[in-house]
PDB file of C-alpha atoms in Angstrom:
ATOM      1  CA  MET A   1     115.232  81.366 114.266  1.00  0.00           C
ATOM      2  CA  THR A   2     115.519  82.820 110.930  1.00  0.00           C
ATOM      3  CA  SER A   3     115.375  86.357 109.882  1.00  0.00           C
ATOM      4  CA  GLN A   4     115.691  88.214 106.514  1.00  0.00           C
ATOM      5  CA  THR A   5     116.544  91.913 106.405  1.00  0.00           C
ATOM      6  CA  ILE A   6     113.813  94.101 104.088  1.00  0.00           C
ATOM      7  CA  GLY A   7     115.001  97.508 103.646  1.00  0.00           C
ATOM      8  CA  ASN A   8     116.014  98.476 107.327  1.00  0.00           C
ATOM      9  CA  SER A   9     113.926  96.111 108.754  1.00  0.00           C
ATOM     10  CA  THR A  10     114.509  92.652 110.261  1.00  0.00           C
ATOM     11  CA  THR A  11     111.760  90.264 109.818  1.00  0.00           C
ATOM     12  CA  ARG A  12     111.102  86.670 111.783  1.00  0.00           C
ATOM     13  CA  SER A  13     110.130  83.594 109.789  1.00  0.00           C
ATOM     14  CA  ALA A  14     107.346  81.274 110.266  1.00  0.00           C
ATOM     15  CA  GLN A  15     109.606  79.426 112.956  1.00  0.00           C
ATOM     16  CA  ALA A  16     108.690  82.305 115.510  1.00  0.00           C
ATOM     17  CA  THR A  17     105.028  82.297 114.671  1.00  0.00           C
ATOM     18  CA  ASP A  18     102.403  81.497 117.666  1.00  0.00           C
ATOM     19  CA  PHE A  19     100.440  79.260 115.413  1.00  0.00           C
ATOM     20  CA  ARG A  20      98.023  78.411 118.777  1.00  0.00           C
ATOM     21  CA  LYS A  21      97.479  82.136 118.687  1.00  0.00           C
ATOM     22  CA  VAL A  22      96.948  82.245 114.803  1.00  0.00           C
ATOM     23  CA  LEU A  23      94.537  79.314 114.841  1.00  0.00           C
ATOM     24  CA  THR A  24      92.692  80.256 117.742  1.00  0.00           C
ATOM     25  CA  TYR A  25      91.649  83.959 116.262  1.00  0.00           C
ATOM     26  CA  PHE A  26      91.208  82.122 113.131  1.00  0.00           C
ATOM     27  CA  PHE A  27      88.495  79.881 114.715  1.00  0.00           C
ATOM     28  CA  LYS A  28      86.998  82.416 116.547  1.00  0.00           C
ATOM     29  CA  LYS A  29      86.144  84.104 113.693  1.00  0.00           C
ATOM     30  CA  HIS A  30      85.282  81.287 111.115  1.00  0.00           C
ATOM     31  CA  ASN A  31      83.938  78.658 113.668  1.00  0.00           C
ATOM     32  CA  PRO A  32      83.811  79.348 117.276  1.00  0.00           C
ATOM     33  CA  SER A  33      83.050  75.683 118.080  1.00  0.00           C
ATOM     34  CA  SER A  34      86.473  74.534 116.752  1.00  0.00           C
ATOM     35  CA  VAL A  35      88.624  76.982 119.272  1.00  0.00           C
ATOM     36  CA  SER A  36      88.628  73.745 121.578  1.00  0.00           C
ATOM     37  CA  LYS A  37      90.116  71.704 119.080  1.00  0.00           C
ATOM     38  CA  VAL A  38      93.133  74.013 118.410  1.00  0.00           C
ATOM     39  CA  ASP A  39      95.551  72.214 120.250  1.00  0.00           C
ATOM     40  CA  LYS A  40      94.699  68.924 118.803  1.00  0.00           C
ATOM     41  CA  LEU A  41      95.082  69.995 115.225  1.00  0.00           C
ATOM     42  CA  LEU A  42      98.284  71.700 116.185  1.00  0.00           C
ATOM     43  CA  ASN A  43      99.702  68.271 117.575  1.00  0.00           C
ATOM     44  CA  ARG A  44      98.235  66.325 114.407  1.00  0.00           C
ATOM     45  CA  TYR A  45     100.051  69.218 112.217  1.00  0.00           C
ATOM     46  CA  GLU A  46     103.214  69.755 114.170  1.00  0.00           C
ATOM     47  CA  GLY A  47     105.990  70.789 111.611  1.00  0.00           C
ATOM     48  CA  LYS A  48     103.378  71.145 109.154  1.00  0.00           C
ATOM     49  CA  GLU A  49     101.589  74.254 110.462  1.00  0.00           C
ATOM     50  CA  SER A  50     101.570  76.044 107.276  1.00  0.00           C
ATOM     51  CA  LYS A  51      99.967  73.081 105.547  1.00  0.00           C
ATOM     52  CA  LEU A  52      97.115  73.290 108.043  1.00  0.00           C
ATOM     53  CA  MET A  53      96.368  77.081 107.482  1.00  0.00           C
ATOM     54  CA  LEU A  54      96.454  76.606 103.889  1.00  0.00           C
ATOM     55  CA  LEU A  55      93.927  73.329 104.262  1.00  0.00           C
ATOM     56  CA  LEU A  56      91.693  75.960 106.399  1.00  0.00           C
ATOM     57  CA  ALA A  57      91.637  78.446 104.205  1.00  0.00           C
ATOM     58  CA  LYS A  58      90.663  76.289 101.242  1.00  0.00           C
ATOM     59  CA  LYS A  59      88.116  74.664 103.465  1.00  0.00           C
ATOM     60  CA  TYR A  60      86.419  77.886 104.819  1.00  0.00           C
ATOM     61  CA  ASP A  61      86.866  79.544 101.087  1.00  0.00           C
ATOM     62  CA  CYS A  62      89.061  82.558 103.128  1.00  0.00           C
ATOM     63  CA  SER A  63      92.546  83.968 103.136  1.00  0.00           C
ATOM     64  CA  ASN A  64      95.262  82.402 104.743  1.00  0.00           C
ATOM     65  CA  PRO A  65      95.270  82.875 108.439  1.00  0.00           C
ATOM     66  CA  LEU A  66      98.839  83.197 108.107  1.00  0.00           C
ATOM     67  CA  ASN A  67      98.508  86.589 106.189  1.00  0.00           C
ATOM     68  CA  ARG A  68      98.455  88.463 109.546  1.00  0.00           C
ATOM     69  CA  VAL A  69     102.025  87.130 110.360  1.00  0.00           C
ATOM     70  CA  PHE A  70     103.377  88.046 106.849  1.00  0.00           C
ATOM     71  CA  ILE A  71     101.874  91.346 107.150  1.00  0.00           C
ATOM     72  CA  ASP A  72     103.147  92.094 110.659  1.00  0.00           C
ATOM     73  CA  SER A  73     106.750  90.770 109.262  1.00  0.00           C
ATOM     74  CA  VAL A  74     106.674  93.498 106.592  1.00  0.00           C
ATOM     75  CA  CYS A  75     104.547  96.481 107.835  1.00  0.00           C
ATOM     76  CA  GLU A  76     107.349  98.522 109.115  1.00  0.00           C
ATOM     77  CA  ALA A  77     110.013  97.302 106.250  1.00  0.00           C
ATOM     78  CA  ASN A  78     111.173  99.964 103.756  1.00  0.00           C
ATOM     79  CA  CYS A  79     110.019  99.278 100.418  1.00  0.00           C
ATOM     80  CA  ASP A  80     112.283  99.711  97.380  1.00  0.00           C
ATOM     81  CA  ALA A  81     110.476  97.086  94.797  1.00  0.00           C
ATOM     82  CA  SER A  82     112.721  97.700  92.268  1.00  0.00           C
ATOM     83  CA  ASN A  83     116.056  96.327  93.736  1.00  0.00           C
ATOM     84  CA  ASP A  84     116.420  92.628  93.263  1.00  0.00           C
ATOM     85  CA  GLU A  85     117.717  91.858  96.861  1.00  0.00           C
ATOM     86  CA  TYR A  86     114.518  93.111  98.267  1.00  0.00           C
ATOM     87  CA  TYR A  87     112.776  90.820  96.108  1.00  0.00           C
ATOM     88  CA  LEU A  88     114.801  87.909  97.281  1.00  0.00           C
ATOM     89  CA  ALA A  89     114.444  88.859 100.886  1.00  0.00           C
ATOM     90  CA  LEU A  90     110.536  89.334 100.323  1.00  0.00           C
ATOM     91  CA  THR A  91     110.275  86.122  98.739  1.00  0.00           C
ATOM     92  CA  THR A  92     112.255  84.286 100.854  1.00  0.00           C
ATOM     93  CA  LEU A  93     110.053  85.570 103.844  1.00  0.00           C
ATOM     94  CA  TYR A  94     107.048  84.976 101.901  1.00  0.00           C
ATOM     95  CA  LEU A  95     107.878  81.220 101.507  1.00  0.00           C
ATOM     96  CA  SER A  96     109.076  80.773 104.975  1.00  0.00           C
ATOM     97  CA  ILE A  97     105.699  82.009 106.421  1.00  0.00           C
ATOM     98  CA  PHE A  98     103.313  80.327 103.739  1.00  0.00           C
ATOM     99  CA  TYR A  99     105.366  77.040 102.324  1.00  0.00           C
ATOM    100  CA  PRO A 100     108.655  77.027 104.642  1.00  0.00           C
ATOM    101  CA  GLN A 101     109.781  73.667 103.217  1.00  0.00           C
ATOM    102  CA  ASP A 102     110.391  75.414 100.043  1.00  0.00           C
ATOM    103  CA  ALA A 103     112.045  78.891 101.505  1.00  0.00           C
ATOM    104  CA  ASN A 104     115.332  78.080 100.090  1.00  0.00           C
ATOM    105  CA  GLN A 105     114.155  77.837  96.842  1.00  0.00           C
ATOM    106  CA  ALA A 106     113.626  81.887  96.720  1.00  0.00           C
ATOM    107  CA  GLU A 107     116.554  82.556  94.826  1.00  0.00           C
ATOM    108  CA  ALA A 108     115.672  80.406  92.090  1.00  0.00           C
ATOM    109  CA  LEU A 109     112.327  81.375  91.871  1.00  0.00           C
ATOM    110  CA  CYS A 110     113.353  85.298  91.888  1.00  0.00           C
ATOM    111  CA  ALA A 111     115.798  84.325  89.074  1.00  0.00           C
ATOM    112  CA  THR A 112     113.152  82.562  87.306  1.00  0.00           C
ATOM    113  CA  TYR A 113     110.721  85.449  87.519  1.00  0.00           C
ATOM    114  CA  LYS A 114     113.190  88.402  87.455  1.00  0.00           C
ATOM    115  CA  GLY A 115     111.408  91.501  85.794  1.00  0.00           C
ATOM    116  CA  LYS A 116     107.727  89.373  85.937  1.00  0.00           C
ATOM    117  CA  GLU A 117     107.728  89.600  89.869  1.00  0.00           C
ATOM    118  CA  GLU A 118     103.770  90.480  89.507  1.00  0.00           C
ATOM    119  CA  GLU A 119     103.109  87.371  87.827  1.00  0.00           C
ATOM    120  CA  MET A 120     105.211  85.414  90.529  1.00  0.00           C
ATOM    121  CA  TYR A 121     103.305  86.857  93.362  1.00  0.00           C
ATOM    122  CA  LYS A 122      99.757  86.546  91.556  1.00  0.00           C
ATOM    123  CA  LYS A 123     100.644  82.918  91.471  1.00  0.00           C
ATOM    124  CA  LEU A 124     101.723  82.571  94.820  1.00  0.00           C
ATOM    125  CA  SER A 125      99.118  84.406  96.390  1.00  0.00           C
ATOM    126  CA  SER A 126      96.568  82.201  94.266  1.00  0.00           C
ATOM    127  CA  ASN A 127      98.156  79.016  95.386  1.00  0.00           C
ATOM    128  CA  PHE A 128      98.697  79.576  99.100  1.00  0.00           C
ATOM    129  CA  HIS A 129      95.638  81.694  99.369  1.00  0.00           C
ATOM    130  CA  ALA A 130      97.330  84.696 100.692  1.00  0.00           C
ATOM    131  CA  ILE A 131      98.167  88.224 100.482  1.00  0.00           C
ATOM    132  CA  ASN A 132     100.027  89.395  97.229  1.00  0.00           C
ATOM    133  CA  PRO A 133     102.590  91.453  98.914  1.00  0.00           C
ATOM    134  CA  LEU A 134     103.032  93.584  95.588  1.00  0.00           C
ATOM    135  CA  LYS A 135      99.295  94.742  95.956  1.00  0.00           C
ATOM    136  CA  MET A 136      99.590  95.786  99.439  1.00  0.00           C
ATOM    137  CA  LYS A 137      99.128  99.669 100.178  1.00  0.00           C
ATOM    138  CA  LYS A 138     102.345 101.586 100.575  1.00  0.00           C
ATOM    139  CA  LYS A 139     102.594 105.092 102.181  1.00  0.00           C
ATOM    140  CA  THR A 140     105.091 107.608 102.580  1.00  0.00           C
ATOM    141  CA  SER A 141     106.810 108.155 105.873  1.00  0.00           C
ATOM    142  CA  GLY A 142     107.645 111.768 105.218  1.00  0.00           C
ATOM    143  CA  GLU A 143     111.308 111.011 105.333  1.00  0.00           C
ATOM    144  CA  GLY A 144     112.844 111.529 101.820  1.00  0.00           C
ATOM    145  CA  ASP A 145     111.750 108.595  99.619  1.00  0.00           C
ATOM    146  CA  GLU A 146     111.181 106.010 102.078  1.00  0.00           C
ATOM    147  CA  SER A 147     107.824 104.186 102.100  1.00  0.00           C
ATOM    148  CA  ILE A 148     106.429 101.633 104.243  1.00  0.00           C
ATOM    149  CA  TYR A 149     103.371  99.156 104.094  1.00  0.00           C
ATOM    150  CA  GLU A 150     100.040 100.264 105.876  1.00  0.00           C
ATOM    151  CA  ARG A 151      98.758  97.691 107.988  1.00  0.00           C
ATOM    152  CA  PRO A 152      95.322  96.941 106.626  1.00  0.00           C
ATOM    153  CA  ILE A 153      92.172  96.659 108.799  1.00  0.00           C
ATOM    154  CA  ASP A 154      90.742  93.193 109.939  1.00  0.00           C
TER     155      ASP A 154
END
């Protein structure tokens, strides 16, 4: 299992994701009759679960089912969005969840979009039907300037 540090918080990659749970929740919400097909789909897409989630988001014209995994991973993280190391950790986490085969390209992506992180995340969120982490609401924890992401309501 790979982990990335964002602020003072450790986050887990998609390798630790319970895809069965994510997919079951997704189908209960979008197509209850397909809940019985979860195991068959996971077997068919073994090792390509992130691709399956993107295909489902496109098919059902909704957000990526892995958004919850990403949100849970960064919700309690300290946020210093002006810090290059933070962007690298956030981008690595983002890719490891939504496009794991390219997670190792985070450093190059951050270098390419240095100073244009909003543009980068706009493109990534559009490509993956995923949440834009720079648009997630932040709240101050009351301890100095430290802030954390608010957990959106489903």
